[in-house]
């Protein structure tokens, strides 16, 4: 009896220590904000992992996407990022079919704009002269490979300008580069590329008036002439002559 009675306090102390240990562990877990129940895995989707392995990362400028606007418009941000990563790869691979599909779909996913947000004032004033168009003034005498390398360098330059210009072709630096690159394409007999670029920037050049509109009309007329579309070229030159003041029309 005395032995059993003597062991009882030790047993109670052992139980108390165990309980204190459990309580301490629970408190440590609580104050360290560790989850007390399983959480859903946040691993990236397999599609994104494969795209990250096969495509380059997007530049920092693309991380400034208005996330609050995305949430309010219920746009799937993961789908947009996945499509943009595929868009990069389609450009690098020259996959025109996928590029056209992705650009069309991404544009359709953009949040709707109100009538007020579509109203825009005139673009910031900026002058341009023929002497500013340096890419189209180059000789391109390095042969097919060398000339292509020159053009790809100009394309990269224009792409970087556009990446950091929120106004797109309304930015004079981007619009001037596009007009210059279209002329460079024309000089290298890349008529399809020149035509696409001239078509894209026509409204922006016309919006600015002289001298932008006259430069566009004259250069596009040169393209139409090389394409054998002489009537269209003549009509464009007539429009340029009407726009130009008499002293400029004689130059």
Tab-separated table of C-alpha atoms in Angstrom:
chain	number	residue	atom	x	y	z
A	1	UNK	CA	0.000	0.000	0.000
A	2	UNK	CA	2.746	2.490	0.969
A	3	UNK	CA	4.757	1.662	-2.211
A	4	UNK	CA	1.722	2.184	-4.460
A	5	UNK	CA	0.858	5.350	-2.639
A	6	UNK	CA	4.435	6.587	-3.080
A	7	UNK	CA	4.361	5.981	-6.838
A	8	UNK	CA	1.089	7.885	-7.375
A	9	UNK	CA	2.606	11.387	-7.225
A	10	UNK	CA	5.258	10.389	-9.780
A	11	UNK	CA	2.585	9.073	-12.165
A	12	UNK	CA	0.552	12.249	-11.770
A	13	UNK	CA	3.646	14.363	-12.408
A	14	UNK	CA	4.442	12.381	-15.560
A	15	UNK	CA	0.921	12.870	-16.907
A	16	UNK	CA	1.099	16.582	-16.090
A	17	UNK	CA	4.419	16.952	-17.959
A	18	UNK	CA	2.962	15.200	-20.999
A	19	UNK	CA	-0.057	17.486	-20.963
A	20	UNK	CA	2.152	20.549	-20.643
A	21	UNK	CA	4.268	19.351	-23.565
A	22	UNK	CA	1.206	18.904	-25.750
A	23	UNK	CA	-0.085	22.333	-24.775
A	24	UNK	CA	3.275	23.948	-25.496
A	25	UNK	CA	3.443	22.310	-28.909
A	26	UNK	CA	-0.062	23.489	-29.729
A	27	UNK	CA	0.738	27.055	-28.668
A	28	UNK	CA	3.955	27.054	-30.690
A	29	UNK	CA	2.065	25.872	-33.721
A	30	UNK	CA	-0.656	28.478	-33.156
A	31	UNK	CA	1.678	31.478	-32.773
A	32	UNK	CA	3.848	30.437	-35.681
A	33	UNK	CA	0.695	30.515	-37.865
A	34	UNK	CA	1.276	26.965	-39.019
A	35	UNK	CA	-1.935	25.463	-40.421
A	36	UNK	CA	-3.693	22.978	-38.154
A	37	UNK	CA	-5.468	21.289	-41.063
A	38	UNK	CA	-4.432	20.299	-44.585
A	39	UNK	CA	-4.417	23.090	-47.167
A	40	UNK	CA	-4.935	22.912	-50.910
A	41	UNK	CA	-1.721	22.628	-52.868
A	42	UNK	CA	-0.582	25.796	-54.658
A	43	UNK	CA	1.648	24.033	-57.166
A	44	UNK	CA	1.537	25.512	-60.680
A	45	UNK	CA	-0.437	23.685	-63.308
A	46	UNK	CA	1.414	21.177	-65.511
A	47	UNK	CA	0.657	23.320	-68.573
A	48	UNK	CA	2.437	26.310	-67.067
A	49	UNK	CA	5.398	24.196	-65.987
A	50	UNK	CA	5.853	22.886	-69.513
A	51	UNK	CA	5.553	26.394	-70.952
A	52	UNK	CA	8.112	27.766	-68.511
A	53	UNK	CA	10.481	25.038	-69.590
A	54	UNK	CA	10.052	25.790	-73.283
A	55	UNK	CA	9.557	29.581	-73.423
A	56	UNK	CA	11.353	32.627	-72.090
A	57	UNK	CA	10.035	34.487	-69.041
A	58	UNK	CA	7.963	37.593	-69.594
A	59	UNK	CA	9.736	40.896	-69.068
A	60	UNK	CA	9.071	42.928	-65.871
A	61	UNK	CA	6.808	45.337	-67.737
A	62	UNK	CA	4.225	42.560	-68.107
A	63	UNK	CA	3.956	42.085	-64.319
A	64	UNK	CA	2.145	45.420	-64.039
A	65	UNK	CA	-1.146	43.962	-65.268
A	66	UNK	CA	-4.047	45.585	-63.350
A	67	UNK	CA	-4.956	42.608	-61.141
A	68	UNK	CA	-7.810	44.408	-59.395
A	69	UNK	CA	-9.403	45.093	-62.757
A	70	UNK	CA	-8.925	41.471	-63.734
A	71	UNK	CA	-10.730	40.266	-60.634
A	72	UNK	CA	-13.568	42.738	-61.065
A	73	UNK	CA	-14.020	41.639	-64.673
A	74	UNK	CA	-13.804	37.937	-63.730
A	75	UNK	CA	-10.990	37.288	-66.192
A	76	UNK	CA	-9.009	34.110	-65.623
A	77	UNK	CA	-5.546	35.516	-64.972
A	78	UNK	CA	-3.932	32.082	-65.123
A	79	UNK	CA	-5.363	31.550	-68.612
A	80	UNK	CA	-4.071	34.961	-69.747
A	81	UNK	CA	-0.557	34.269	-68.437
A	82	UNK	CA	-0.522	30.799	-69.999
A	83	UNK	CA	-1.676	32.192	-73.346
A	84	UNK	CA	0.958	34.960	-73.216
A	85	UNK	CA	3.698	32.422	-72.536
A	86	UNK	CA	2.492	30.423	-75.547
A	87	UNK	CA	2.390	33.637	-77.565
A	88	UNK	CA	6.086	34.166	-76.850
A	89	UNK	CA	6.858	30.639	-77.994
A	90	UNK	CA	4.741	31.000	-81.145
A	91	UNK	CA	6.767	34.092	-82.130
A	92	UNK	CA	10.081	32.348	-81.482
A	93	UNK	CA	8.935	29.259	-83.415
A	94	UNK	CA	7.370	31.238	-86.266
A	95	UNK	CA	4.014	29.535	-85.659
A	96	UNK	CA	1.684	31.988	-87.398
A	97	UNK	CA	-1.430	29.856	-86.900
A	98	UNK	CA	-1.078	29.759	-83.115
A	99	UNK	CA	-0.031	33.417	-83.005
A	100	UNK	CA	-3.163	34.555	-84.851
A	101	UNK	CA	-5.417	32.416	-82.673
A	102	UNK	CA	-3.862	33.615	-79.415
A	103	UNK	CA	-3.845	37.324	-80.298
A	104	UNK	CA	-7.486	37.149	-81.365
A	105	UNK	CA	-8.550	35.313	-78.207
A	106	UNK	CA	-6.521	37.540	-75.875
A	107	UNK	CA	-8.039	40.642	-77.427
A	108	UNK	CA	-11.523	39.242	-76.916
A	109	UNK	CA	-10.701	38.582	-73.244
A	110	UNK	CA	-9.819	42.222	-72.527
A	111	UNK	CA	-12.221	43.973	-70.112
A	112	UNK	CA	-14.995	45.931	-71.805
A	113	UNK	CA	-14.426	49.672	-71.945
A	114	UNK	CA	-17.001	52.351	-71.353
A	115	UNK	CA	-17.803	55.027	-73.893
A	116	UNK	CA	-16.055	57.617	-71.734
A	117	UNK	CA	-12.808	55.656	-71.636
A	118	UNK	CA	-12.759	55.452	-75.429
A	119	UNK	CA	-12.771	59.212	-75.809
A	120	UNK	CA	-9.212	60.369	-76.307
A	121	UNK	CA	-7.668	63.720	-76.944
A	122	UNK	CA	-5.154	64.489	-79.641
A	123	UNK	CA	-1.758	62.786	-79.312
A	124	UNK	CA	1.169	64.700	-77.896
A	125	UNK	CA	2.743	66.904	-80.554
A	126	UNK	CA	5.857	65.491	-82.185
A	127	UNK	CA	7.496	66.333	-85.471
A	128	UNK	CA	9.142	63.896	-87.850
A	129	UNK	CA	11.245	64.365	-90.963
A	130	UNK	CA	12.526	62.024	-93.634
A	131	UNK	CA	16.003	62.356	-92.127
A	132	UNK	CA	14.684	60.802	-88.903
A	133	UNK	CA	13.960	57.532	-90.713
A	134	UNK	CA	17.410	55.986	-90.381
A	135	UNK	CA	16.516	52.286	-90.694
A	136	UNK	CA	14.951	52.741	-94.116
A	137	UNK	CA	17.965	54.821	-95.202
A	138	UNK	CA	20.485	52.031	-94.599
A	139	UNK	CA	22.174	50.419	-97.598
A	140	UNK	CA	21.448	46.773	-96.723
A	141	UNK	CA	24.445	45.551	-98.705
A	142	UNK	CA	25.430	42.714	-96.377
A	143	UNK	CA	23.706	39.970	-98.367
A	144	UNK	CA	20.520	38.072	-97.412
A	145	UNK	CA	21.813	36.841	-94.047
A	146	UNK	CA	23.413	40.118	-93.022
A	147	UNK	CA	20.436	42.190	-94.132
A	148	UNK	CA	18.046	39.933	-92.249
A	149	UNK	CA	20.169	40.302	-89.123
A	150	UNK	CA	19.976	44.099	-89.473
A	151	UNK	CA	16.200	43.988	-89.850
A	152	UNK	CA	15.781	41.682	-86.880
A	153	UNK	CA	17.770	44.132	-84.791
A	154	UNK	CA	15.414	46.942	-85.808
A	155	UNK	CA	12.402	44.732	-85.080
A	156	UNK	CA	13.751	44.046	-81.599
A	157	UNK	CA	14.300	47.750	-81.018
A	158	UNK	CA	10.742	48.593	-82.046
A	159	UNK	CA	9.340	45.752	-79.921
A	160	UNK	CA	11.109	47.136	-76.853
A	161	UNK	CA	9.800	50.630	-77.560
A	162	UNK	CA	6.246	49.330	-77.798
A	163	UNK	CA	6.626	47.209	-74.651
A	164	UNK	CA	7.229	50.317	-72.553
A	165	UNK	CA	4.794	52.661	-74.319
A	166	UNK	CA	1.269	52.349	-72.968
A	167	UNK	CA	-0.137	54.436	-75.812
A	168	UNK	CA	1.103	52.013	-78.472
A	169	UNK	CA	1.210	53.613	-81.923
A	170	UNK	CA	-0.077	56.882	-80.448
A	171	UNK	CA	3.395	57.214	-78.944
A	172	UNK	CA	5.508	59.156	-81.466
A	173	UNK	CA	8.605	57.073	-80.726
A	174	UNK	CA	6.741	53.862	-81.541
A	175	UNK	CA	4.916	55.301	-84.550
A	176	UNK	CA	8.101	56.764	-86.012
A	177	UNK	CA	9.873	53.443	-85.561
A	178	UNK	CA	7.015	51.598	-87.244
A	179	UNK	CA	7.052	53.983	-90.213
A	180	UNK	CA	10.818	53.585	-90.435
A	181	UNK	CA	10.694	49.780	-90.204
A	182	UNK	CA	7.989	49.598	-92.882
A	183	UNK	CA	10.313	51.523	-95.196
A	184	UNK	CA	13.152	49.146	-94.339
A	185	UNK	CA	10.953	46.181	-95.204
A	186	UNK	CA	10.106	47.851	-98.496
A	187	UNK	CA	13.776	48.381	-99.277
A	188	UNK	CA	14.415	44.666	-98.720
A	189	UNK	CA	11.437	43.626	-100.903
A	190	UNK	CA	9.527	42.250	-97.908
A	191	UNK	CA	6.217	43.479	-99.236
A	192	UNK	CA	3.939	41.424	-97.013
A	193	UNK	CA	5.573	42.677	-93.812
A	194	UNK	CA	5.631	46.252	-95.095
A	195	UNK	CA	1.959	46.078	-96.087
A	196	UNK	CA	0.923	44.758	-92.652
A	197	UNK	CA	2.809	47.515	-90.863
A	198	UNK	CA	1.551	50.292	-93.127
A	199	UNK	CA	-2.015	49.055	-92.596
A	200	UNK	CA	-1.581	48.994	-88.808
A	201	UNK	CA	-0.290	52.559	-88.532
A	202	UNK	CA	-2.368	54.326	-91.193
A	203	UNK	CA	-4.992	55.717	-88.815
A	204	UNK	CA	-2.356	56.934	-86.359
A	205	UNK	CA	-0.385	58.776	-89.042
A	206	UNK	CA	-3.564	60.356	-90.432
A	207	UNK	CA	-4.593	61.391	-86.921
A	208	UNK	CA	-1.378	63.390	-86.544
A	209	UNK	CA	-1.689	65.146	-89.903
A	210	UNK	CA	1.409	66.658	-91.500
A	211	UNK	CA	4.145	65.600	-91.827
A	212	UNK	CA	3.207	62.104	-90.604
A	213	UNK	CA	0.320	61.645	-93.030
A	214	UNK	CA	2.372	62.746	-96.039
A	215	UNK	CA	5.231	60.384	-95.163
A	216	UNK	CA	2.807	57.491	-94.816
A	217	UNK	CA	1.093	58.284	-98.135
A	218	UNK	CA	4.361	58.588	-100.034
A	219	UNK	CA	5.920	55.427	-98.602
A	220	UNK	CA	2.746	53.399	-99.022
A	221	UNK	CA	2.555	54.651	-102.620
A	222	UNK	CA	6.083	53.321	-103.159
A	223	UNK	CA	4.928	49.944	-101.837
A	224	UNK	CA	1.896	49.881	-104.125
A	225	UNK	CA	4.147	50.700	-107.086
A	226	UNK	CA	6.442	47.761	-106.290
A	227	UNK	CA	3.363	45.569	-105.948
A	228	UNK	CA	2.250	46.593	-109.435
A	229	UNK	CA	-0.818	48.435	-108.062
A	230	UNK	CA	-0.097	51.642	-109.955
A	231	UNK	CA	-3.585	53.173	-109.806
A	232	UNK	CA	-3.601	52.919	-106.026
A	233	UNK	CA	-0.101	54.403	-105.873
A	234	UNK	CA	-1.189	57.375	-107.995
A	235	UNK	CA	-4.212	57.985	-105.766
A	236	UNK	CA	-2.030	57.987	-102.649
A	237	UNK	CA	0.406	60.472	-104.199
A	238	UNK	CA	-2.506	62.735	-105.154
A	239	UNK	CA	-3.648	62.726	-101.523
A	240	UNK	CA	-0.125	63.583	-100.376
A	241	UNK	CA	0.066	66.489	-102.829
A	242	UNK	CA	-3.227	67.901	-101.540
A	243	UNK	CA	-2.035	67.715	-97.926
A	244	UNK	CA	1.365	69.320	-98.512
A	245	UNK	CA	1.795	73.086	-98.620
A	246	UNK	CA	2.961	74.331	-102.070
A	247	UNK	CA	6.574	74.820	-100.991
A	248	UNK	CA	6.767	71.232	-99.690
A	249	UNK	CA	4.980	69.753	-102.676
A	250	UNK	CA	7.743	71.020	-104.958
A	251	UNK	CA	10.442	69.147	-102.998
